[in-house]
Coordinates of C-alpha atoms and ligand atoms in Angstrom, one line a residue:
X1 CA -24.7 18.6 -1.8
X2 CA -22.8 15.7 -0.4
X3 CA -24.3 12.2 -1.3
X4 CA -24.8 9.9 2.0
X5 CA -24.1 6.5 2.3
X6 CA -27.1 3.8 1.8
X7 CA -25.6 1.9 5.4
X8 CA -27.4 3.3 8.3
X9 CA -25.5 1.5 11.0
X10 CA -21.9 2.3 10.5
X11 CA -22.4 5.3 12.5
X12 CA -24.9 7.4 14.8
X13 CA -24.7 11.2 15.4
X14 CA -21.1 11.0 14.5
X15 CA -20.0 7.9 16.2
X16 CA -19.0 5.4 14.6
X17 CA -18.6 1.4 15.6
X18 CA -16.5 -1.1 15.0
X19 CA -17.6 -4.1 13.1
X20 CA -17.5 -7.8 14.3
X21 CA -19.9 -10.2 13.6
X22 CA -21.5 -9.0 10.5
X23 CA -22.6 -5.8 13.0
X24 CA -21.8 -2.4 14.0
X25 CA -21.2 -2.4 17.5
X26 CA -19.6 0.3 20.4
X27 CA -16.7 -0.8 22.5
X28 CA -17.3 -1.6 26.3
X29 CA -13.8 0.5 26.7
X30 CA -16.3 3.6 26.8
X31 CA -13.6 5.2 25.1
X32 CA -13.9 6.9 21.8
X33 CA -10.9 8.5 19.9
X34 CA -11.2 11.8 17.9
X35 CA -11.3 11.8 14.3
X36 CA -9.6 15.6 13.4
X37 CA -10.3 17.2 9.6
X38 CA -6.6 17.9 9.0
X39 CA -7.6 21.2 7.4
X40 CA -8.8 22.9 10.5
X41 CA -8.5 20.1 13.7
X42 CA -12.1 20.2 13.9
X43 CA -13.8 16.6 15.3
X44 CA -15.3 15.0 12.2
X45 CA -16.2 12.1 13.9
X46 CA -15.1 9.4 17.0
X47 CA -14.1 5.9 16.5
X48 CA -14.2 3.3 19.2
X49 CA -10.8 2.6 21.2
X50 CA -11.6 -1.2 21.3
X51 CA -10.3 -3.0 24.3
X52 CA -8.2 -6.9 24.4
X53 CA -11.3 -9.0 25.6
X54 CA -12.9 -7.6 21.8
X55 CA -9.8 -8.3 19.6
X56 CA -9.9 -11.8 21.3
X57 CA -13.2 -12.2 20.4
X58 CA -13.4 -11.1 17.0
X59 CA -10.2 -13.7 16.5
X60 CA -12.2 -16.4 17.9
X61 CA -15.4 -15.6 15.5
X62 CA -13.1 -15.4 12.7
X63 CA -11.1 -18.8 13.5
X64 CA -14.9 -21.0 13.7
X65 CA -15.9 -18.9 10.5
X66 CA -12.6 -20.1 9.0
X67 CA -13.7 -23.8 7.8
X68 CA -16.8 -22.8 6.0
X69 CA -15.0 -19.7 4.4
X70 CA -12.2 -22.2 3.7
X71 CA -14.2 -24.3 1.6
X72 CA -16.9 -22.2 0.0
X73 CA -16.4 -22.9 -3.6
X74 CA -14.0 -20.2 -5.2
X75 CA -16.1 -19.1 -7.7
X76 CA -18.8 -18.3 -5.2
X77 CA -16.0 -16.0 -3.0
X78 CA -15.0 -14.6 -6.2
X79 CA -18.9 -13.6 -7.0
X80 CA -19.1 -12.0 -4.0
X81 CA -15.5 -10.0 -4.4
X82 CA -17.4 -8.4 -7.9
X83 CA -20.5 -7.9 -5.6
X84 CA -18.6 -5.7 -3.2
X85 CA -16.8 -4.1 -6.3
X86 CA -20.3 -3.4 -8.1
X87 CA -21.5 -1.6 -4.2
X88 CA -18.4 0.7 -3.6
X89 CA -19.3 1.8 -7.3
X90 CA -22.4 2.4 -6.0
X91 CA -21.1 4.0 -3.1
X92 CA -18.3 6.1 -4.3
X93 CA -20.0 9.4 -4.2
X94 CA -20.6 8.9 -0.8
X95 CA -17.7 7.5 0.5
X96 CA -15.5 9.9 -1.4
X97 CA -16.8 12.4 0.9
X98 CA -15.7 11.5 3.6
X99 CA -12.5 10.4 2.6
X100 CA -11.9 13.8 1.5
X101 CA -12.8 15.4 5.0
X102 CA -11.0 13.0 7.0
X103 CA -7.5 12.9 5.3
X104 CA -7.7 16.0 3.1
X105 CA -7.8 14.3 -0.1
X106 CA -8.6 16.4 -2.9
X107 CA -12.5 14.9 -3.8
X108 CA -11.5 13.7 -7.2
X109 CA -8.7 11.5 -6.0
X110 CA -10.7 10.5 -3.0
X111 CA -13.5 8.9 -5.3
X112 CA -10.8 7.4 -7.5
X113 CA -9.5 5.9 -5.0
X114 CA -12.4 4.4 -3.8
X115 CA -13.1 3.2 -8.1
X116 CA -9.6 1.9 -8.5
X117 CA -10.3 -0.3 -5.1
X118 CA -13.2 -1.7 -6.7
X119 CA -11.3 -2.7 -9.9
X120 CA -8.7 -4.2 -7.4
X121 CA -12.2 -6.4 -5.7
X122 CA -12.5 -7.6 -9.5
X123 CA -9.1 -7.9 -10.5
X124 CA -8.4 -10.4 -7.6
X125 CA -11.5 -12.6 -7.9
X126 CA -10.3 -13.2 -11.5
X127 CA -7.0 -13.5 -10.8
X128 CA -8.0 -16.2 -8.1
X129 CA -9.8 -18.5 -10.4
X130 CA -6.7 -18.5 -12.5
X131 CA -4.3 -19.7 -9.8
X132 CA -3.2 -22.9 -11.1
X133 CA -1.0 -25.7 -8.7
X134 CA 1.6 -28.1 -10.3
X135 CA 1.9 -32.0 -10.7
X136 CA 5.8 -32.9 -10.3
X137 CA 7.5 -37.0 -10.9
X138 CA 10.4 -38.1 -8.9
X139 CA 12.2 -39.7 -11.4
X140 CA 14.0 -36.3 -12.1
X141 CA 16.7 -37.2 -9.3
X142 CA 19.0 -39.9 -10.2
X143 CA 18.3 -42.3 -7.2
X144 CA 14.7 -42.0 -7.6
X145 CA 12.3 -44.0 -9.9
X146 CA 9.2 -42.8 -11.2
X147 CA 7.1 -43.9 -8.5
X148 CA 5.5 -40.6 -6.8
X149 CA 4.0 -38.0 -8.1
X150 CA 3.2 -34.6 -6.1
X151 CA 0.2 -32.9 -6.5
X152 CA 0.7 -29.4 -5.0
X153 CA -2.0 -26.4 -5.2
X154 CA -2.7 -23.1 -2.2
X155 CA -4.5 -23.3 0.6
X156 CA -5.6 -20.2 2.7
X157 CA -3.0 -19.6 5.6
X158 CA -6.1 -18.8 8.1
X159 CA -6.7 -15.3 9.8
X160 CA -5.3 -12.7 7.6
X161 CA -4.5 -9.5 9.8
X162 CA -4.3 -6.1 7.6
X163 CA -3.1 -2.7 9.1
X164 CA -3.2 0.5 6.5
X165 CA -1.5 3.6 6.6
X166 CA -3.9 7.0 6.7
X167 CA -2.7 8.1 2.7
X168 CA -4.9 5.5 1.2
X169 CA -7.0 3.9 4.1
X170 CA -9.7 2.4 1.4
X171 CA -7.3 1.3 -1.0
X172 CA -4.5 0.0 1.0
X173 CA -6.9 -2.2 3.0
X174 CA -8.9 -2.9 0.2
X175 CA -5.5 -4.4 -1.7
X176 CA -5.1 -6.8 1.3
X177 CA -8.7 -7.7 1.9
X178 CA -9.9 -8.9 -1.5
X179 CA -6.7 -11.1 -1.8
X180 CA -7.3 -12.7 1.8
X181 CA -10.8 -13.2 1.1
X182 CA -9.9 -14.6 -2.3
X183 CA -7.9 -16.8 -1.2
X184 CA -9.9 -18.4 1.4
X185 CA -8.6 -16.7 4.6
X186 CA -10.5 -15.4 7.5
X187 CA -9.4 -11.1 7.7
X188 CA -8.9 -8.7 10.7
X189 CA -8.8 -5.3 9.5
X190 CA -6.8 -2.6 12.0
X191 CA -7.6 0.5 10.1
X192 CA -5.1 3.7 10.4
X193 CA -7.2 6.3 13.3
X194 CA -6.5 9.0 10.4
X195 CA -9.1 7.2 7.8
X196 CA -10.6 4.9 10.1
X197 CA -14.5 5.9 9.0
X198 CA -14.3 5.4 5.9
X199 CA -12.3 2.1 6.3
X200 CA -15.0 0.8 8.3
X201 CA -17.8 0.7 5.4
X202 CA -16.0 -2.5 4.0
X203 CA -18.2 -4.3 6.9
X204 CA -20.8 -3.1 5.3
X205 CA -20.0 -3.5 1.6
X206 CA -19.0 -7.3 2.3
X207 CA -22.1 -7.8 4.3
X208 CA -24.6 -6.8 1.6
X209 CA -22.2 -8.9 -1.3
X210 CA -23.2 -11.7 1.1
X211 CA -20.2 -12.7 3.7
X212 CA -20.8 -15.0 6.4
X213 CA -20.8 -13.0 9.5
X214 CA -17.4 -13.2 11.2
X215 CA -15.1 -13.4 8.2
X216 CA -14.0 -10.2 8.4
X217 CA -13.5 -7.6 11.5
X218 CA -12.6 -4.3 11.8
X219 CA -11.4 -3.4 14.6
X220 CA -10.7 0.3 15.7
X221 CA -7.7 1.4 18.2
X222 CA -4.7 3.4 18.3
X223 CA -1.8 1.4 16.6
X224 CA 0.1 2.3 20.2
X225 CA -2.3 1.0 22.3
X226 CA -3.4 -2.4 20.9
X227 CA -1.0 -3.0 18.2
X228 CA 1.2 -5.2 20.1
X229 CA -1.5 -7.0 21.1
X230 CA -3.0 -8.1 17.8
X231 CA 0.7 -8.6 15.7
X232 CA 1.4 -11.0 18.5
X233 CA -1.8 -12.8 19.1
X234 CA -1.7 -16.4 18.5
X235 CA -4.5 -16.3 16.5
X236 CA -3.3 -14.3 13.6
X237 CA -2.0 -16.2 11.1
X238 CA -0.4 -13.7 8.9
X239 CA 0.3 -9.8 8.3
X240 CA -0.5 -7.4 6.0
X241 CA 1.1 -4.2 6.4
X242 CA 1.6 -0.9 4.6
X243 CA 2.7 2.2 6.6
X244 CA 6.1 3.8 7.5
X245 CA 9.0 1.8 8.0
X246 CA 9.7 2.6 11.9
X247 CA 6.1 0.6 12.7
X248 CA 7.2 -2.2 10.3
X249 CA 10.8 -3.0 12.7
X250 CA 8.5 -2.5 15.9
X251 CA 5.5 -5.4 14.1
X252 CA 8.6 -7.6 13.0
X253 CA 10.3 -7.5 16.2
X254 CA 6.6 -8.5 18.4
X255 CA 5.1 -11.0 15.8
X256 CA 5.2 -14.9 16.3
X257 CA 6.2 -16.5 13.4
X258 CA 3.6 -15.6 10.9
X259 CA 4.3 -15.0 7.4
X260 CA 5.0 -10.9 6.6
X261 CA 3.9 -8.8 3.6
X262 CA 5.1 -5.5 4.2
X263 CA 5.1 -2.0 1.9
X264 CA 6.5 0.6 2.9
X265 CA 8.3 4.1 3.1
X266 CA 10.4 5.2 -0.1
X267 CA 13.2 7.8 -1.2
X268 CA 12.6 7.6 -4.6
X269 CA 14.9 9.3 -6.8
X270 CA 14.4 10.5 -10.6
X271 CA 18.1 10.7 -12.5
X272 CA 17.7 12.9 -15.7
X273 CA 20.0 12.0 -18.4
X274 CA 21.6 14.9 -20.2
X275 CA 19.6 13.6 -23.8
X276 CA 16.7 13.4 -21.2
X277 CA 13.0 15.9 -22.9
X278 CA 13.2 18.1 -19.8
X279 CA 9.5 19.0 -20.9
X280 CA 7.7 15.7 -20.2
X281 CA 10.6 15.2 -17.2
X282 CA 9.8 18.4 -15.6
X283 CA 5.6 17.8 -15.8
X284 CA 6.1 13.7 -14.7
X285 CA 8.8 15.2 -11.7
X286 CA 6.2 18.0 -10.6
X287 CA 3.2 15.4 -10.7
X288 CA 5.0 12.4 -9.1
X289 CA 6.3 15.0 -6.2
X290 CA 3.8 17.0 -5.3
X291 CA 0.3 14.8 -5.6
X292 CA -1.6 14.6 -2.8
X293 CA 1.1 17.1 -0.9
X294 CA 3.8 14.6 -1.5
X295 CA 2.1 12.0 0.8
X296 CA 2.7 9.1 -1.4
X297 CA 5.3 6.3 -0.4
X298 CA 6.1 6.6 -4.1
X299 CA 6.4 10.6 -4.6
X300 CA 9.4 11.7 -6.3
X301 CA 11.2 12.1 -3.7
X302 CA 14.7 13.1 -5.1
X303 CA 16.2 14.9 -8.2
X304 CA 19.9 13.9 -9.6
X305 CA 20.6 15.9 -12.8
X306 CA 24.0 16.5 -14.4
X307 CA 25.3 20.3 -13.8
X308 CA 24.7 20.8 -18.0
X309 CA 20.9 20.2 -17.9
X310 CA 20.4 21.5 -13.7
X311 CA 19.6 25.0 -14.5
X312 CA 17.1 24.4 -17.5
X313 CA 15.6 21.3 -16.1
X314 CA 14.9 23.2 -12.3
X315 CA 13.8 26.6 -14.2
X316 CA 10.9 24.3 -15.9
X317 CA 10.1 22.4 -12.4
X318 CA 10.1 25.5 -10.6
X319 CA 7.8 27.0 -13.2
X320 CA 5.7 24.1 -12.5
X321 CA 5.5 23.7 -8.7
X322 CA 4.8 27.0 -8.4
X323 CA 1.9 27.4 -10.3
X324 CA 0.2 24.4 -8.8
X325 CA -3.4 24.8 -6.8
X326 CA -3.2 25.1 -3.3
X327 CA -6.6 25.0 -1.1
X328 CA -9.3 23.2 0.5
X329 CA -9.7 19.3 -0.6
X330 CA -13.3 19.7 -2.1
X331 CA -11.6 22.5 -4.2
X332 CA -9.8 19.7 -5.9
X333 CA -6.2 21.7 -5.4
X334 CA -3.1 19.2 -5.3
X335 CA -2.1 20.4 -2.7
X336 CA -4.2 20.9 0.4
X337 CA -3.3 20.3 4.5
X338 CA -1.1 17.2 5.1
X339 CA -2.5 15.1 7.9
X340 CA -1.4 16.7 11.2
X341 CA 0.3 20.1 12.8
X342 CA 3.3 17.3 13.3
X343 CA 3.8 16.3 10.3
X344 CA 3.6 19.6 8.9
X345 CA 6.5 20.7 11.6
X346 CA 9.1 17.7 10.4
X347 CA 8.7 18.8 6.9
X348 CA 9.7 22.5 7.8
X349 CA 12.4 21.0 9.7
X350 CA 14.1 19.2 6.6
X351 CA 13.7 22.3 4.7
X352 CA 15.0 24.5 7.8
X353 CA 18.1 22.1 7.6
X354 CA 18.8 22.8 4.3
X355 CA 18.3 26.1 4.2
X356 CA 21.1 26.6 7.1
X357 CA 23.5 24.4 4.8
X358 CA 23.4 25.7 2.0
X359 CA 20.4 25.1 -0.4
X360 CA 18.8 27.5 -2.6
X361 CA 15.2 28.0 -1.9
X362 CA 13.6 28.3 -5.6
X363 CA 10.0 28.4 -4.7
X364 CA 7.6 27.8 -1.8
X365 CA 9.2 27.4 2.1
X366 CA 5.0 28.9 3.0
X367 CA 2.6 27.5 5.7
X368 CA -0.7 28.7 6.4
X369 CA -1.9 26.2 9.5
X370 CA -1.4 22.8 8.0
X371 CA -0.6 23.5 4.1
X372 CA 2.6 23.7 2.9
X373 CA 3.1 25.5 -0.4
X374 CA 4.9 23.0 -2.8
X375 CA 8.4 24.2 -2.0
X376 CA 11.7 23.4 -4.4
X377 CA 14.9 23.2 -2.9
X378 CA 18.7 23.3 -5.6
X379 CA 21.7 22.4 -4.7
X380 CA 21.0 20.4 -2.2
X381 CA 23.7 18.4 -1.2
X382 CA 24.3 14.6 0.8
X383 CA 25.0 16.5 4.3
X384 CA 21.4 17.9 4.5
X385 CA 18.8 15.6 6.1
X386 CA 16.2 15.8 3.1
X387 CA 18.6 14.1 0.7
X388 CA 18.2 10.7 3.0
X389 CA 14.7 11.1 5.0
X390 CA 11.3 10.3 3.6
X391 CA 9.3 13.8 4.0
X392 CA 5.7 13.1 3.3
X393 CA 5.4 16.5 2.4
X394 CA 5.4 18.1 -0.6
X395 CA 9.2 19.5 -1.2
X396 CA 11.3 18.3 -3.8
X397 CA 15.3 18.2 -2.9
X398 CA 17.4 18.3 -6.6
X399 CA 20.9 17.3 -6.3
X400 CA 23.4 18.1 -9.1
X401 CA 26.0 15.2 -9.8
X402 CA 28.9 15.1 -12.4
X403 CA 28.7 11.5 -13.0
X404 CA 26.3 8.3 -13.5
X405 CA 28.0 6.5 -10.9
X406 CA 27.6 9.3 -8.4
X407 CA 23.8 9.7 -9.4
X408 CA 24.0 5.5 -9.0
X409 CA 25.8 5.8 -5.5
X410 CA 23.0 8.5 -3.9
X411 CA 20.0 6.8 -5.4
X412 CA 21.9 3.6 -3.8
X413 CA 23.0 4.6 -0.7
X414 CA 19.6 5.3 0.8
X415 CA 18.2 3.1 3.4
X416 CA 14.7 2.7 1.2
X417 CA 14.5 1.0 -2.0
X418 CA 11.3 1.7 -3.2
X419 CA 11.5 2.7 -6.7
X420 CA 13.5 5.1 -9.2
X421 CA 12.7 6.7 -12.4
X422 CA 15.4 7.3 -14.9
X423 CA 14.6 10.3 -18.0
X424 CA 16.7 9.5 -21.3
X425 CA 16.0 8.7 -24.7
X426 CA 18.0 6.4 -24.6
X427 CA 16.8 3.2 -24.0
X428 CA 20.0 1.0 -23.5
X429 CA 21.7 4.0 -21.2
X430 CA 18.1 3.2 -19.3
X431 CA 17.9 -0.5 -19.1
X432 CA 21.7 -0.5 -18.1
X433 CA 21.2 2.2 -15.0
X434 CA 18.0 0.4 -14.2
X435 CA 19.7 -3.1 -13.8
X436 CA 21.9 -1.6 -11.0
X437 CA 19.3 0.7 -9.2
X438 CA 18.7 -1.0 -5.9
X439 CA 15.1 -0.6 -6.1
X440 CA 11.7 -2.6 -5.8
X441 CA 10.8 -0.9 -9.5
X442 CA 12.4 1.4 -11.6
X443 CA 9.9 3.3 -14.4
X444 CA 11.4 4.6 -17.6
X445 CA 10.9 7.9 -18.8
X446 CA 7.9 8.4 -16.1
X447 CA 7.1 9.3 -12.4
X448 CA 7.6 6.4 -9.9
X449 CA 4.1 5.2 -8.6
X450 CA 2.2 1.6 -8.2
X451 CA 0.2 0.1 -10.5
X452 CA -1.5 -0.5 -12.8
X453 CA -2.7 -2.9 -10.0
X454 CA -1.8 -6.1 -11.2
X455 CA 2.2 -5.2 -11.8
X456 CA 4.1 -6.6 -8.8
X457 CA 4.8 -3.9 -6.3
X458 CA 8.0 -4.4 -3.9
X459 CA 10.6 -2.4 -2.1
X460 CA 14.3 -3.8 -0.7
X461 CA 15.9 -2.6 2.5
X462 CA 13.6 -0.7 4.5
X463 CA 11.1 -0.4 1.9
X464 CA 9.3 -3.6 2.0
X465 CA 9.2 -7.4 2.7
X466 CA 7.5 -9.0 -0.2
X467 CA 5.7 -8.4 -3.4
X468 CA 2.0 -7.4 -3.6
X469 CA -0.3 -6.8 -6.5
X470 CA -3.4 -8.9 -7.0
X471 CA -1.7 -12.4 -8.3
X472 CA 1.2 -11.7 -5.5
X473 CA -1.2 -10.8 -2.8
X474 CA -3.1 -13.9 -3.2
X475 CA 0.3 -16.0 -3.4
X476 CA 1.4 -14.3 -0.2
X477 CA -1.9 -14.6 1.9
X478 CA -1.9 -18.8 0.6
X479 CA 0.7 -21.6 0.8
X480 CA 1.5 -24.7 -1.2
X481 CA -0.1 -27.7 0.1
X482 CA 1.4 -31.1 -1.6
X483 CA -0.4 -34.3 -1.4
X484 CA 1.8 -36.9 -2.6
X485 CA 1.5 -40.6 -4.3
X486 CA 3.5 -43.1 -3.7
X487 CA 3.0 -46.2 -6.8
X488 CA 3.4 -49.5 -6.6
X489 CA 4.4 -51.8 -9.5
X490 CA 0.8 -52.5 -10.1
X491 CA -0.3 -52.2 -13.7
X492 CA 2.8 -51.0 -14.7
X493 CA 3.8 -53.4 -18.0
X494 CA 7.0 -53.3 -19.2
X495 CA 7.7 -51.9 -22.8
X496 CA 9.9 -53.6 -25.0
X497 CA 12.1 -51.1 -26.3
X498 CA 13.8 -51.0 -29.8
X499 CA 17.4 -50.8 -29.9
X500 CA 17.7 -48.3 -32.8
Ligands
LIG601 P1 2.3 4.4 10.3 O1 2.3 5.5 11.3 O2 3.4 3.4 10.3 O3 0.9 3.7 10.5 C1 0.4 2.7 9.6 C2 -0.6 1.8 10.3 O4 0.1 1.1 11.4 C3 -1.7 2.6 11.0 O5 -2.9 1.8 10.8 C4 -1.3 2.7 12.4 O6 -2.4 2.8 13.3 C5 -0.7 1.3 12.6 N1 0.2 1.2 13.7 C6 0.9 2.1 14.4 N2 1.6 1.6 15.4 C7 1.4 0.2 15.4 C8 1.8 -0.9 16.1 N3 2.7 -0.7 17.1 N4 1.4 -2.1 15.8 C9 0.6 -2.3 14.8 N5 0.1 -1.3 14.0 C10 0.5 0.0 14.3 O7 2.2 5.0 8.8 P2 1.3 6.2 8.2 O8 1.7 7.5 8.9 O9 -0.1 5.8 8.3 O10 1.7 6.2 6.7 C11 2.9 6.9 6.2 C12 4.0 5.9 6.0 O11 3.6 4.8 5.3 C13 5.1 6.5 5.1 O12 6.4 6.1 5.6 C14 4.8 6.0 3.8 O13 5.9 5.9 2.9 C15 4.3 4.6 4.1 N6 3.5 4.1 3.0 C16 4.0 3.1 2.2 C17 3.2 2.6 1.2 C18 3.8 1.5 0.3 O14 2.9 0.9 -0.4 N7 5.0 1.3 0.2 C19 1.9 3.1 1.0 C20 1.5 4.1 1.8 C21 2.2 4.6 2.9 P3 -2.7 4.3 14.0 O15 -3.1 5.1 12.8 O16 -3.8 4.0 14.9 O17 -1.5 4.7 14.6
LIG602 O1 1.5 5.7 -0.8 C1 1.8 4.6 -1.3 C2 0.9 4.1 -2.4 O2 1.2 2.7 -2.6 C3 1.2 4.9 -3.6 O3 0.3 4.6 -4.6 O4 1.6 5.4 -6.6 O5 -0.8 4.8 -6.8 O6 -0.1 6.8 -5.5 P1 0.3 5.4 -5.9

């Protein structure tokens, strides 16, 4: 039977509030937005549809909570980051639940994801007593003497705004909450509407670790409706952002001039080497592309393999992929309904496209309402739309090349630069290829994915602004501050100095 949740005021007969203030409270909008189980569009629950008069207010509360926040000492706010971590352990039962209902996440990964957050609330608040500023003299430049000395160390930039995407609504706000808090900042949290209940319990985890009321917010609302609003308030003093790349331009383009930490969408491509162990590639290409129905920014997203090794490499994945559970979330299949009837359709429509050019169905091209059987597609080629566009789905496009500077060109000419894997066993071939990959990371002989949580984690081009992991995050939500002395010749005694 499914394990509740200890906080009693996050929600009531299926509403749920937003928090502000250290409390649970309903919007004076009157308007609630539905909450759909991806597996059948029933209502799981309703979030509030918080109106401008609210976001202003919560931006005000978290601006006079600011100072005190600001200047609790750090190891107290990192205490309270391993008291949140040590609750969600608590709670990870509970909330795994409804993770799982609300975005189809099969249970198990649901309550990892919820575990690895907490590991991320611990990693940070070490990490953060470990961030170290610098002393610097002046007498480094030739027309300057010794006679000031800069003493720089961070300081917290203010109101840290965080907007998630719906694949990982705990974890991806949970990475830019612990580093904002860490570091000293006030934090709005605009949770995705797909994975907005469970998002919400952070009010309530922070509240029992002990946060001041008014340090954190989250506030509910269709990212149509009030995004514009909050990325371009004045009161926001930075933003954290993980979703696709098309909401990134549209945040850039409408924020003032805040500081921007942004991950997003990917194309990642594995490139399989002819000495590569098609074995372990095979099982690391099926498990990086498929996972949670290919609705990772860092799925496998592409396969370029020389003609010589195509056939026995795609007879192994195909073997694979095809065998993989497919079902209900609680079922713990890997693939189970992606998040909406839409995105379900633009994944048919890339492997529609295809199909009409030319590319060899070797398994799956099934829907039954929103799953999509884990579907393989050969001989795709760089006029078909799913060589270039970021499904979110679970089908894997393989492209044959003849050379490493084509399988270099494709992997480089996509818009995204997330990551790349490269399979060989041949570790200068690898290093060599990885050096020119245009890419945030590029993983050896393994699936592309993030983490563990402390590596940095970046994209170029259209795939990200910044790096994040939990040393970066903190960097990115602080600045350098530099207080600097100035000398005079007081005390200073000339040394006689021998000649040799
Ligand atoms: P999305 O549609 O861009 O939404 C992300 C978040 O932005 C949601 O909270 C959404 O709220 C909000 N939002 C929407 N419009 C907004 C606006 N005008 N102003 C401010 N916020 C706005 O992305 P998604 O569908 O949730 O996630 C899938 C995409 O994210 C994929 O492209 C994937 O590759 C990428 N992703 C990247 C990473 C990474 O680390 N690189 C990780 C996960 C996902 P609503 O839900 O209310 O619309
Ligand atoms: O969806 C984007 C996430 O950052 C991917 O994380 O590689 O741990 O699944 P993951």
């Amino acid at each position: 039977m499914a394990k509740s949740s200890s906080f009693t005021d996050v929600s009531s007969g299926g509403e749920y509030f937003y928090f502000a203030d250290g409390g649970y409270t309903a919007s004076g909008s009157g308007k609630l937005i539905d909450v759909l189980n991806p597996v059948d569009g029933s209502v799981l629950g309703r979030t509030q549809a918080i109106i401008r008069r609210e976001l202003d207010a919560v931006i005000e509360s978290a601006w006079r909570q600011f100072p005190c926040w600001r200047d609790t000492p750090l190891r107290e706010r990192a205490e309270l980051l391993h008291r949140a971590a040590r609750i969600m352990e608590r709670e990870a039962d509970a909330l795994a639940d409804i993770l799982c209902d609300e975005i189809a996440k099969p249970l198990k990964s649901a309550r990892e994801e919820i575990v690895r957050t907490a590991e991320i609330f611990d990693f940070t608040a070490e990490d953060a007593l470990r961030l170290e500023g610098e002393t610097k003299f002046s007498d480094v430049f030739a027309q300057q003497k010794r006679d000031k000395i800069s003493l720089s160390y961070r300081v917290p930039l203010g109101v840290v705004l965080a907007i998630g995407p719906f694949n990982y609504p705990f974890n991806l706000t949970g990475t830019k909450i612990a580093p904002a808090l860490a570091g000293g900042n006030a934090c709005i949290v605009k949770p995705p509407s797909a994975g907005a209940m469970t998002c919400l319990y952070f009010g309530a985890i922070l509240r029992e670790a002990g946060l001041p009321p008014g340090v954190l917010s989250i506030v509910t609302g269709k990212g149509e409706e009030i995004g514009d609003y909050i990325v371009s308030h004045p009161g926001i003093s930075m933003i954290a952002f993980t979703g696709s790349s098309s909401t990134a331009r549209r945040i850039a383009s409408k924020a003032s001039m805040v500081p921007l930490l942004f991950e997003l969408g990917g194309k990642d491509a594995a490139l399989v080497l002819p000495d590569a162990d098609l074995e372990l590639t095979a099982s690391q290409i099926v498990s990086g592309a498929f996972s949670y129905s290919g609705q990772r920014c860092t799925a496998v997203k592409r396969v370029l393999v020389f003609e010589d090794n195509a056939h026995a490499l795609v007879e192994r994945i195909t073997a694979l992929a095809s065998k993989l559970a497919v079902g209900p979330p609680r079922g713990n299949p890997v693939i189970s309904a992606l998040i909406s009837p839409a995105q379900c359709g633009y994944v048919q429509g890339l492997i529609d496209d295809a199909l009409e050019k030319g590319a060899t169905l070797l398994c799956g091209n099934r829907r039954e309402g929103n799953v999509l059987h884990p579907t393989v597609l050969d001989h795709v080629t760089t006029d078909m739309r799913v060589a270039w566009e970021e499904p979110f789905g679970p089908v894997l496009p393989v492209m044959r090349v003849k050379s490493l500077a084509e399988a270099i060109d494709i992997s480089n000419r996509s818009e995204y630069g997330l990551q790349g894997s490269i399979f060989t066993g041949d570790i200068n071939s690898a290093i060599n290829i990885a050096m020119q990959l245009d890419v945030g990371t590029v993983q050896i002989n393994s699936k592309t994915q993030r983490g563990p949580d402390h590596f940095p984690f970046m994209g170029t081009k259209s795939s990200g602004l910044g790096t994040q992991g939990t040393r970066y995050s903190i960097e990115a939500m602080t600045r350098m501050k530099s207080i600097v002395l100035n000398l005079s010749e007081k005390g200073k005694v000339e040394l006689a100095c021998s000649a040799g």
